[in-house]
Amino acid sequence: MTLDYALMARIKAEILRFTTVEVEQFLLAHPDKTFYAIAFDTHAEYAELNLCFNTEADFQQRLAYYQSGKWAESYQSPEAIQELKFNTGDWEYQCFSTCYLLSEDELQTIQQSLPEDDFSEWEEIARQIRAVFNECLVQFTQTEVYQAIPKIDGFMAFSIDHDEDVADMLADRFL
């Protein structure tokens, strides 16, 4: 099963509108910040989109905290440091705005239309939703609002799903 064209078009338009409005408002509220990344932190199974930003200063502060605490040994390797840097759950501005692109009723209707004993069709719908998030992030990078984000060299814009591993996301990005 695939989501119909009209629904996909509505979702794409809502993602772009939501992201543009929310990022613009966020930037107005934080005019003195320069960022190393923006992320779509998503949960495709719920059609959930969370917007996240982080600054290098905030990352360094979090890293210092982790490197001096109970789990200091876990935050010494370059891989562990990179994992921390791109784990939106540890960002200063994690999930500063959230949008649910399908209502609970819409999700329930979709789920009820699927065979009860075949989870693969639901996985395909979640894959479609993840693909839409990725596509819309690329579209957002072409907007004036994206261009206005104060960025450091090497700035990253990425989309990561709730169940996706940061290391896998980074590996896919740099293949």
Short mmCIF file of N, CA and C in Angstrom, two decimals:
data_model
loop_
_atom_site.label_atom_id
_atom_site.label_comp_id
_atom_site.label_asym_id
_atom_site.label_seq_id
_atom_site.Cartn_x
_atom_site.Cartn_y
_atom_site.Cartn_z
N MET A 1 0.85 -1.19 0.00
CA MET A 1 0.00 0.00 0.00
C MET A 1 0.88 1.24 0.00
N THR A 2 0.45 2.24 -0.72
CA THR A 2 1.13 3.52 -0.69
C THR A 2 0.12 4.60 -0.32
N LEU A 3 0.65 5.67 0.22
CA LEU A 3 -0.21 6.81 0.55
C LEU A 3 -0.61 7.50 -0.75
N ASP A 4 -1.83 8.01 -0.81
CA ASP A 4 -2.29 8.60 -2.06
C ASP A 4 -1.62 9.95 -2.32
N TYR A 5 -1.65 10.33 -3.58
CA TYR A 5 -0.94 11.53 -4.05
C TYR A 5 -1.42 12.79 -3.34
N ALA A 6 -2.71 12.94 -3.17
CA ALA A 6 -3.25 14.16 -2.54
C ALA A 6 -2.77 14.27 -1.08
N LEU A 7 -2.78 13.17 -0.37
CA LEU A 7 -2.32 13.18 1.01
C LEU A 7 -0.82 13.49 1.08
N MET A 8 -0.04 12.89 0.20
CA MET A 8 1.41 13.16 0.17
C MET A 8 1.68 14.63 -0.16
N ALA A 9 0.93 15.18 -1.09
CA ALA A 9 1.11 16.60 -1.45
C ALA A 9 0.77 17.49 -0.26
N ARG A 10 -0.29 17.16 0.45
CA ARG A 10 -0.66 17.94 1.64
C ARG A 10 0.42 17.88 2.71
N ILE A 11 0.96 16.68 2.94
CA ILE A 11 2.01 16.50 3.94
C ILE A 11 3.25 17.31 3.55
N LYS A 12 3.66 17.24 2.31
CA LYS A 12 4.84 17.98 1.86
C LYS A 12 4.65 19.48 2.04
N ALA A 13 3.49 19.99 1.66
CA ALA A 13 3.23 21.42 1.81
C ALA A 13 3.25 21.83 3.28
N GLU A 14 2.68 20.99 4.15
CA GLU A 14 2.65 21.30 5.57
C GLU A 14 4.06 21.27 6.17
N ILE A 15 4.88 20.31 5.78
CA ILE A 15 6.25 20.26 6.29
C ILE A 15 7.01 21.52 5.92
N LEU A 16 6.93 21.93 4.68
CA LEU A 16 7.67 23.11 4.23
C LEU A 16 7.13 24.37 4.91
N ARG A 17 5.82 24.50 5.03
CA ARG A 17 5.24 25.66 5.71
C ARG A 17 5.66 25.68 7.17
N PHE A 18 5.48 24.57 7.86
CA PHE A 18 5.81 24.46 9.26
C PHE A 18 7.29 24.79 9.50
N THR A 19 8.16 24.17 8.74
CA THR A 19 9.60 24.38 8.93
C THR A 19 9.98 25.83 8.69
N THR A 20 9.49 26.41 7.63
CA THR A 20 9.83 27.79 7.30
C THR A 20 9.37 28.74 8.40
N VAL A 21 8.14 28.62 8.83
CA VAL A 21 7.59 29.50 9.87
C VAL A 21 8.32 29.31 11.19
N GLU A 22 8.48 28.08 11.62
CA GLU A 22 9.06 27.81 12.93
C GLU A 22 10.54 28.16 12.99
N VAL A 23 11.30 27.87 11.94
CA VAL A 23 12.73 28.22 11.93
C VAL A 23 12.87 29.74 11.90
N GLU A 24 12.06 30.41 11.13
CA GLU A 24 12.14 31.88 11.08
C GLU A 24 11.87 32.48 12.47
N GLN A 25 10.85 32.00 13.16
CA GLN A 25 10.55 32.48 14.51
C GLN A 25 11.67 32.13 15.49
N PHE A 26 12.23 30.93 15.37
CA PHE A 26 13.32 30.52 16.23
C PHE A 26 14.54 31.43 16.04
N LEU A 27 14.86 31.73 14.80
CA LEU A 27 16.02 32.59 14.52
C LEU A 27 15.81 34.00 15.07
N LEU A 28 14.60 34.49 15.00
CA LEU A 28 14.30 35.82 15.57
C LEU A 28 14.47 35.82 17.09
N ALA A 29 14.17 34.71 17.72
CA ALA A 29 14.29 34.60 19.18
C ALA A 29 15.73 34.33 19.63
N HIS A 30 16.61 33.93 18.70
CA HIS A 30 18.00 33.60 19.03
C HIS A 30 18.96 34.28 18.05
N PRO A 31 18.92 35.61 17.98
CA PRO A 31 19.71 36.31 16.96
C PRO A 31 21.22 36.25 17.17
N ASP A 32 21.66 35.90 18.35
CA ASP A 32 23.09 35.90 18.66
C ASP A 32 23.72 34.51 18.52
N LYS A 33 23.01 33.54 18.02
CA LYS A 33 23.51 32.16 17.93
C LYS A 33 23.97 31.82 16.52
N THR A 34 25.02 31.00 16.46
CA THR A 34 25.50 30.45 15.20
C THR A 34 25.49 28.93 15.37
N PHE A 35 24.98 28.23 14.39
CA PHE A 35 24.68 26.81 14.52
C PHE A 35 25.59 25.94 13.67
N TYR A 36 25.80 24.69 14.15
CA TYR A 36 26.56 23.73 13.35
C TYR A 36 25.63 22.73 12.65
N ALA A 37 24.35 22.69 13.08
CA ALA A 37 23.43 21.75 12.43
C ALA A 37 21.98 22.11 12.74
N ILE A 38 21.15 21.73 11.79
CA ILE A 38 19.70 21.68 11.98
C ILE A 38 19.30 20.26 11.65
N ALA A 39 18.33 19.76 12.41
CA ALA A 39 17.88 18.39 12.16
C ALA A 39 16.36 18.31 12.17
N PHE A 40 15.87 17.46 11.28
CA PHE A 40 14.51 16.96 11.37
C PHE A 40 14.63 15.69 12.20
N ASP A 41 14.19 15.74 13.43
CA ASP A 41 14.15 14.56 14.30
C ASP A 41 12.74 14.02 14.15
N THR A 42 12.61 12.89 13.49
CA THR A 42 11.29 12.41 13.09
C THR A 42 10.92 11.09 13.76
N HIS A 43 9.66 10.83 13.74
CA HIS A 43 9.13 9.52 14.14
C HIS A 43 8.07 9.19 13.10
N ALA A 44 8.52 8.52 12.05
CA ALA A 44 7.68 8.30 10.88
C ALA A 44 6.40 7.55 11.20
N GLU A 45 6.44 6.62 12.13
CA GLU A 45 5.25 5.84 12.43
C GLU A 45 4.12 6.68 13.01
N TYR A 46 4.45 7.86 13.50
CA TYR A 46 3.44 8.78 14.02
C TYR A 46 3.34 10.04 13.15
N ALA A 47 4.06 10.05 12.02
CA ALA A 47 4.12 11.23 11.15
C ALA A 47 4.50 12.47 11.95
N GLU A 48 5.48 12.31 12.84
CA GLU A 48 5.91 13.37 13.76
C GLU A 48 7.22 13.98 13.27
N LEU A 49 7.25 15.30 13.27
CA LEU A 49 8.44 16.06 12.88
C LEU A 49 8.80 17.02 14.01
N ASN A 50 10.04 16.88 14.50
CA ASN A 50 10.58 17.78 15.53
C ASN A 50 11.75 18.54 14.91
N LEU A 51 11.77 19.85 15.12
CA LEU A 51 12.87 20.67 14.62
C LEU A 51 13.89 20.85 15.73
N CYS A 52 15.17 20.75 15.36
CA CYS A 52 16.26 20.82 16.34
C CYS A 52 17.42 21.63 15.78
N PHE A 53 18.07 22.40 16.65
CA PHE A 53 19.30 23.13 16.33
C PHE A 53 20.31 22.89 17.44
N ASN A 54 21.58 23.05 17.12
CA ASN A 54 22.60 23.09 18.17
C ASN A 54 23.74 24.00 17.74
N THR A 55 24.39 24.56 18.76
CA THR A 55 25.56 25.41 18.53
C THR A 55 26.81 24.66 18.97
N GLU A 56 27.93 25.05 18.45
CA GLU A 56 29.20 24.44 18.85
C GLU A 56 29.47 24.67 20.33
N ALA A 57 29.18 25.87 20.83
CA ALA A 57 29.41 26.17 22.25
C ALA A 57 28.56 25.27 23.14
N ASP A 58 27.30 25.07 22.76
CA ASP A 58 26.43 24.20 23.55
C ASP A 58 26.91 22.75 23.50
N PHE A 59 27.38 22.33 22.33
CA PHE A 59 27.92 20.97 22.22
C PHE A 59 29.15 20.81 23.10
N GLN A 60 30.07 21.77 23.06
CA GLN A 60 31.29 21.67 23.85
C GLN A 60 30.97 21.63 25.35
N GLN A 61 29.99 22.39 25.76
CA GLN A 61 29.58 22.38 27.16
C GLN A 61 29.02 21.01 27.55
N ARG A 62 28.17 20.44 26.70
CA ARG A 62 27.60 19.12 26.97
C ARG A 62 28.69 18.05 26.98
N LEU A 63 29.62 18.13 26.02
CA LEU A 63 30.71 17.17 25.95
C LEU A 63 31.56 17.23 27.22
N ALA A 64 31.91 18.43 27.67
CA ALA A 64 32.71 18.58 28.89
C ALA A 64 31.98 17.99 30.09
N TYR A 65 30.68 18.21 30.15
CA TYR A 65 29.88 17.65 31.24
C TYR A 65 29.95 16.13 31.22
N TYR A 66 29.73 15.54 30.05
CA TYR A 66 29.74 14.08 29.94
C TYR A 66 31.14 13.50 30.17
N GLN A 67 32.16 14.19 29.69
CA GLN A 67 33.52 13.68 29.84
C GLN A 67 34.03 13.76 31.28
N SER A 68 33.37 14.52 32.12
CA SER A 68 33.82 14.64 33.50
C SER A 68 32.89 13.94 34.49
N GLY A 69 31.88 13.29 33.99
CA GLY A 69 30.89 12.67 34.87
C GLY A 69 31.10 11.18 35.03
N LYS A 70 30.07 10.56 35.54
CA LYS A 70 30.08 9.14 35.84
C LYS A 70 30.43 8.27 34.64
N TRP A 71 30.01 8.69 33.45
CA TRP A 71 30.22 7.91 32.24
C TRP A 71 31.33 8.50 31.36
N ALA A 72 32.31 9.15 31.98
CA ALA A 72 33.37 9.84 31.24
C ALA A 72 34.08 8.92 30.24
N GLU A 73 34.30 7.67 30.61
CA GLU A 73 35.00 6.73 29.71
C GLU A 73 34.25 6.55 28.39
N SER A 74 32.95 6.71 28.41
CA SER A 74 32.13 6.49 27.21
C SER A 74 32.22 7.63 26.22
N TYR A 75 32.83 8.74 26.59
CA TYR A 75 32.84 9.93 25.72
C TYR A 75 34.25 10.39 25.39
N GLN A 76 35.16 9.45 25.15
CA GLN A 76 36.53 9.80 24.85
C GLN A 76 36.92 9.55 23.40
N SER A 77 36.33 8.55 22.78
CA SER A 77 36.73 8.21 21.41
C SER A 77 36.13 9.19 20.41
N PRO A 78 36.81 9.38 19.27
CA PRO A 78 36.25 10.26 18.23
C PRO A 78 34.85 9.82 17.79
N GLU A 79 34.61 8.50 17.73
CA GLU A 79 33.29 8.00 17.33
C GLU A 79 32.22 8.38 18.35
N ALA A 80 32.54 8.23 19.63
CA ALA A 80 31.57 8.57 20.68
C ALA A 80 31.30 10.06 20.71
N ILE A 81 32.32 10.85 20.48
CA ILE A 81 32.15 12.31 20.46
C ILE A 81 31.29 12.72 19.28
N GLN A 82 31.53 12.12 18.13
CA GLN A 82 30.71 12.44 16.95
C GLN A 82 29.27 12.00 17.17
N GLU A 83 29.09 10.84 17.78
CA GLU A 83 27.74 10.35 18.09
C GLU A 83 27.01 11.36 18.98
N LEU A 84 27.69 11.86 20.00
CA LEU A 84 27.09 12.86 20.89
C LEU A 84 26.76 14.14 20.13
N LYS A 85 27.67 14.56 19.27
CA LYS A 85 27.49 15.82 18.55
C LYS A 85 26.23 15.82 17.68
N PHE A 86 25.90 14.67 17.13
CA PHE A 86 24.76 14.61 16.21
C PHE A 86 23.55 13.87 16.78
N ASN A 87 23.57 13.61 18.08
CA ASN A 87 22.43 13.00 18.75
C ASN A 87 21.51 14.14 19.21
N THR A 88 20.43 14.35 18.51
CA THR A 88 19.55 15.49 18.79
C THR A 88 18.98 15.45 20.20
N GLY A 89 18.92 14.29 20.81
CA GLY A 89 18.44 14.18 22.18
C GLY A 89 19.35 14.89 23.19
N ASP A 90 20.57 15.18 22.79
CA ASP A 90 21.52 15.88 23.65
C ASP A 90 21.72 17.34 23.24
N TRP A 91 20.94 17.81 22.31
CA TRP A 91 21.11 19.18 21.83
C TRP A 91 20.42 20.18 22.75
N GLU A 92 20.96 21.38 22.76
CA GLU A 92 20.38 22.46 23.55
C GLU A 92 18.98 22.83 23.05
N TYR A 93 18.82 22.86 21.75
CA TYR A 93 17.54 23.25 21.15
C TYR A 93 16.91 22.04 20.46
N GLN A 94 16.68 21.00 21.26
CA GLN A 94 16.06 19.80 20.73
C GLN A 94 14.55 19.97 20.72
N CYS A 95 13.95 19.56 19.65
CA CYS A 95 12.49 19.56 19.54
C CYS A 95 11.89 20.91 19.95
N PHE A 96 12.46 21.98 19.42
CA PHE A 96 11.92 23.30 19.79
C PHE A 96 10.56 23.54 19.18
N SER A 97 10.19 22.75 18.20
CA SER A 97 8.84 22.81 17.65
C SER A 97 8.50 21.45 17.05
N THR A 98 7.25 21.04 17.24
CA THR A 98 6.81 19.71 16.80
C THR A 98 5.53 19.84 15.99
N CYS A 99 5.45 19.01 14.96
CA CYS A 99 4.26 18.97 14.10
C CYS A 99 3.89 17.51 13.85
N TYR A 100 2.61 17.21 13.98
CA TYR A 100 2.09 15.90 13.61
C TYR A 100 1.37 16.07 12.28
N LEU A 101 1.87 15.41 11.25
CA LEU A 101 1.39 15.64 9.90
C LEU A 101 0.15 14.83 9.54
N LEU A 102 -0.15 13.84 10.34
CA LEU A 102 -1.39 13.08 10.20
C LEU A 102 -2.06 13.05 11.56
N SER A 103 -3.35 13.21 11.56
CA SER A 103 -4.09 13.14 12.83
C SER A 103 -4.15 11.68 13.30
N GLU A 104 -4.51 11.51 14.55
CA GLU A 104 -4.67 10.14 15.07
C GLU A 104 -5.72 9.38 14.27
N ASP A 105 -6.80 10.07 13.89
CA ASP A 105 -7.84 9.43 13.09
C ASP A 105 -7.30 8.99 11.72
N GLU A 106 -6.49 9.85 11.09
CA GLU A 106 -5.91 9.49 9.79
C GLU A 106 -4.98 8.28 9.92
N LEU A 107 -4.14 8.29 10.95
CA LEU A 107 -3.24 7.16 11.18
C LEU A 107 -4.04 5.88 11.43
N GLN A 108 -5.08 5.98 12.23
CA GLN A 108 -5.91 4.82 12.53
C GLN A 108 -6.60 4.28 11.27
N THR A 109 -7.09 5.18 10.45
CA THR A 109 -7.74 4.76 9.20
C THR A 109 -6.75 4.03 8.30
N ILE A 110 -5.54 4.55 8.20
CA ILE A 110 -4.50 3.89 7.39
C ILE A 110 -4.19 2.52 7.96
N GLN A 111 -3.97 2.45 9.26
CA GLN A 111 -3.63 1.17 9.89
C GLN A 111 -4.74 0.15 9.74
N GLN A 112 -6.00 0.59 9.85
CA GLN A 112 -7.13 -0.33 9.74
C GLN A 112 -7.32 -0.85 8.32
N SER A 113 -6.79 -0.13 7.34
CA SER A 113 -6.91 -0.57 5.96
C SER A 113 -5.87 -1.62 5.59
N LEU A 114 -4.93 -1.87 6.49
CA LEU A 114 -3.86 -2.82 6.22
C LEU A 114 -4.21 -4.21 6.75
N PRO A 115 -3.63 -5.24 6.14
CA PRO A 115 -3.86 -6.59 6.66
C PRO A 115 -3.29 -6.71 8.07
N GLU A 116 -4.00 -7.40 8.94
CA GLU A 116 -3.59 -7.52 10.34
C GLU A 116 -2.33 -8.35 10.50
N ASP A 117 -2.10 -9.28 9.61
CA ASP A 117 -0.98 -10.21 9.79
C ASP A 117 0.24 -9.87 8.94
N ASP A 118 0.24 -8.69 8.33
CA ASP A 118 1.36 -8.33 7.45
C ASP A 118 1.87 -6.94 7.81
N PHE A 119 2.89 -6.92 8.64
CA PHE A 119 3.46 -5.66 9.11
C PHE A 119 4.27 -4.95 8.02
N SER A 120 4.60 -5.66 6.94
CA SER A 120 5.45 -5.09 5.90
C SER A 120 4.78 -3.90 5.20
N GLU A 121 3.46 -3.90 5.08
CA GLU A 121 2.80 -2.77 4.43
C GLU A 121 2.89 -1.52 5.30
N TRP A 122 2.77 -1.69 6.62
CA TRP A 122 2.93 -0.55 7.52
C TRP A 122 4.37 -0.03 7.47
N GLU A 123 5.33 -0.92 7.39
CA GLU A 123 6.74 -0.52 7.26
C GLU A 123 6.96 0.27 5.97
N GLU A 124 6.28 -0.11 4.91
CA GLU A 124 6.40 0.60 3.64
C GLU A 124 5.84 2.02 3.76
N ILE A 125 4.74 2.17 4.46
CA ILE A 125 4.18 3.51 4.67
C ILE A 125 5.13 4.36 5.50
N ALA A 126 5.70 3.80 6.55
CA ALA A 126 6.68 4.54 7.36
C ALA A 126 7.89 4.92 6.51
N ARG A 127 8.32 4.03 5.63
CA ARG A 127 9.44 4.35 4.73
C ARG A 127 9.07 5.52 3.82
N GLN A 128 7.85 5.53 3.30
CA GLN A 128 7.39 6.63 2.45
C GLN A 128 7.42 7.95 3.22
N ILE A 129 6.97 7.91 4.46
CA ILE A 129 6.94 9.13 5.28
C ILE A 129 8.37 9.61 5.55
N ARG A 130 9.29 8.69 5.86
CA ARG A 130 10.70 9.08 6.05
C ARG A 130 11.26 9.73 4.78
N ALA A 131 10.93 9.16 3.63
CA ALA A 131 11.40 9.71 2.36
C ALA A 131 10.86 11.13 2.14
N VAL A 132 9.61 11.35 2.53
CA VAL A 132 9.03 12.69 2.41
C VAL A 132 9.75 13.68 3.32
N PHE A 133 10.06 13.26 4.54
CA PHE A 133 10.83 14.13 5.44
C PHE A 133 12.16 14.52 4.79
N ASN A 134 12.86 13.54 4.25
CA ASN A 134 14.15 13.82 3.61
C ASN A 134 14.00 14.76 2.43
N GLU A 135 13.00 14.49 1.60
CA GLU A 135 12.75 15.33 0.43
C GLU A 135 12.43 16.77 0.83
N CYS A 136 11.63 16.92 1.85
CA CYS A 136 11.24 18.26 2.29
C CYS A 136 12.40 19.01 2.94
N LEU A 137 13.29 18.29 3.61
CA LEU A 137 14.47 18.95 4.16
C LEU A 137 15.32 19.51 3.03
N VAL A 138 15.50 18.75 1.97
CA VAL A 138 16.24 19.24 0.80
C VAL A 138 15.55 20.48 0.23
N GLN A 139 14.24 20.44 0.12
CA GLN A 139 13.50 21.61 -0.37
C GLN A 139 13.69 22.80 0.55
N PHE A 140 13.67 22.56 1.86
CA PHE A 140 13.86 23.65 2.81
C PHE A 140 15.22 24.30 2.64
N THR A 141 16.24 23.52 2.30
CA THR A 141 17.59 24.10 2.14
C THR A 141 17.67 25.07 0.96
N GLN A 142 16.64 25.10 0.15
CA GLN A 142 16.61 26.02 -0.99
C GLN A 142 15.87 27.32 -0.67
N THR A 143 15.39 27.47 0.57
CA THR A 143 14.59 28.64 0.93
C THR A 143 15.46 29.77 1.48
N GLU A 144 14.89 30.96 1.48
CA GLU A 144 15.56 32.13 2.06
C GLU A 144 15.75 31.97 3.57
N VAL A 145 14.80 31.34 4.24
CA VAL A 145 14.91 31.14 5.68
C VAL A 145 16.12 30.25 5.99
N TYR A 146 16.30 29.19 5.23
CA TYR A 146 17.47 28.34 5.44
C TYR A 146 18.75 29.14 5.19
N GLN A 147 18.77 29.91 4.13
CA GLN A 147 19.96 30.70 3.82
C GLN A 147 20.28 31.69 4.93
N ALA A 148 19.26 32.13 5.67
CA ALA A 148 19.45 33.12 6.74
C ALA A 148 19.97 32.51 8.04
N ILE A 149 20.01 31.19 8.14
CA ILE A 149 20.52 30.56 9.37
C ILE A 149 21.99 30.91 9.54
N PRO A 150 22.37 31.47 10.69
CA PRO A 150 23.80 31.70 10.94
C PRO A 150 24.50 30.35 11.11
N LYS A 151 25.46 30.05 10.22
CA LYS A 151 26.07 28.73 10.16
C LYS A 151 27.58 28.81 10.32
N ILE A 152 28.14 27.77 10.97
CA ILE A 152 29.59 27.62 10.96
C ILE A 152 29.98 26.87 9.70
N ASP A 153 31.27 26.89 9.35
CA ASP A 153 31.75 26.06 8.24
C ASP A 153 31.46 24.61 8.58
N GLY A 154 31.03 23.86 7.59
CA GLY A 154 30.70 22.46 7.81
C GLY A 154 29.30 22.24 8.35
N PHE A 155 28.47 23.26 8.35
CA PHE A 155 27.08 23.16 8.81
C PHE A 155 26.40 21.97 8.16
N MET A 156 25.58 21.26 8.93
CA MET A 156 24.84 20.11 8.41
C MET A 156 23.34 20.28 8.61
N ALA A 157 22.61 19.87 7.61
CA ALA A 157 21.16 19.73 7.72
C ALA A 157 20.88 18.26 7.47
N PHE A 158 20.22 17.61 8.44
CA PHE A 158 19.95 16.19 8.27
C PHE A 158 18.62 15.81 8.88
N SER A 159 18.12 14.68 8.40
CA SER A 159 16.88 14.11 8.92
C SER A 159 17.22 12.76 9.51
N ILE A 160 16.73 12.52 10.72
CA ILE A 160 17.00 11.25 11.38
C ILE A 160 15.71 10.77 12.03
N ASP A 161 15.41 9.50 11.81
CA ASP A 161 14.20 8.94 12.39
C ASP A 161 14.46 8.48 13.82
N HIS A 162 13.42 8.46 14.61
CA HIS A 162 13.47 8.08 16.03
C HIS A 162 14.25 6.78 16.27
N ASP A 163 14.07 5.81 15.41
CA ASP A 163 14.70 4.51 15.59
C ASP A 163 16.02 4.36 14.84
N GLU A 164 16.48 5.41 14.18
CA GLU A 164 17.70 5.34 13.39
C GLU A 164 18.92 5.65 14.26
N ASP A 165 19.98 4.93 14.04
CA ASP A 165 21.22 5.13 14.77
C ASP A 165 21.99 6.31 14.16
N VAL A 166 22.53 7.18 15.02
CA VAL A 166 23.28 8.35 14.55
C VAL A 166 24.45 7.92 13.68
N ALA A 167 25.19 6.91 14.09
CA ALA A 167 26.35 6.46 13.30
C ALA A 167 25.91 5.99 11.91
N ASP A 168 24.79 5.30 11.82
CA ASP A 168 24.27 4.85 10.51
C ASP A 168 23.89 6.04 9.65
N MET A 169 23.22 7.02 10.27
CA MET A 169 22.82 8.22 9.52
C MET A 169 24.04 8.93 8.97
N LEU A 170 25.07 9.09 9.80
CA LEU A 170 26.29 9.78 9.36
C LEU A 170 27.01 8.98 8.29
N ALA A 171 27.06 7.66 8.42
CA ALA A 171 27.71 6.82 7.42
C ALA A 171 27.01 6.94 6.07
N ASP A 172 25.66 6.90 6.09
CA ASP A 172 24.90 7.05 4.85
C ASP A 172 25.15 8.39 4.20
N ARG A 173 25.30 9.40 5.01
CA ARG A 173 25.48 10.76 4.52
C ARG A 173 26.83 10.97 3.84
N PHE A 174 27.84 10.24 4.30
CA PHE A 174 29.19 10.48 3.79
C PHE A 174 29.71 9.36 2.90
N LEU A 175 28.82 8.52 2.38
CA LEU A 175 29.25 7.46 1.45
C LEU A 175 29.65 8.03 0.12
#
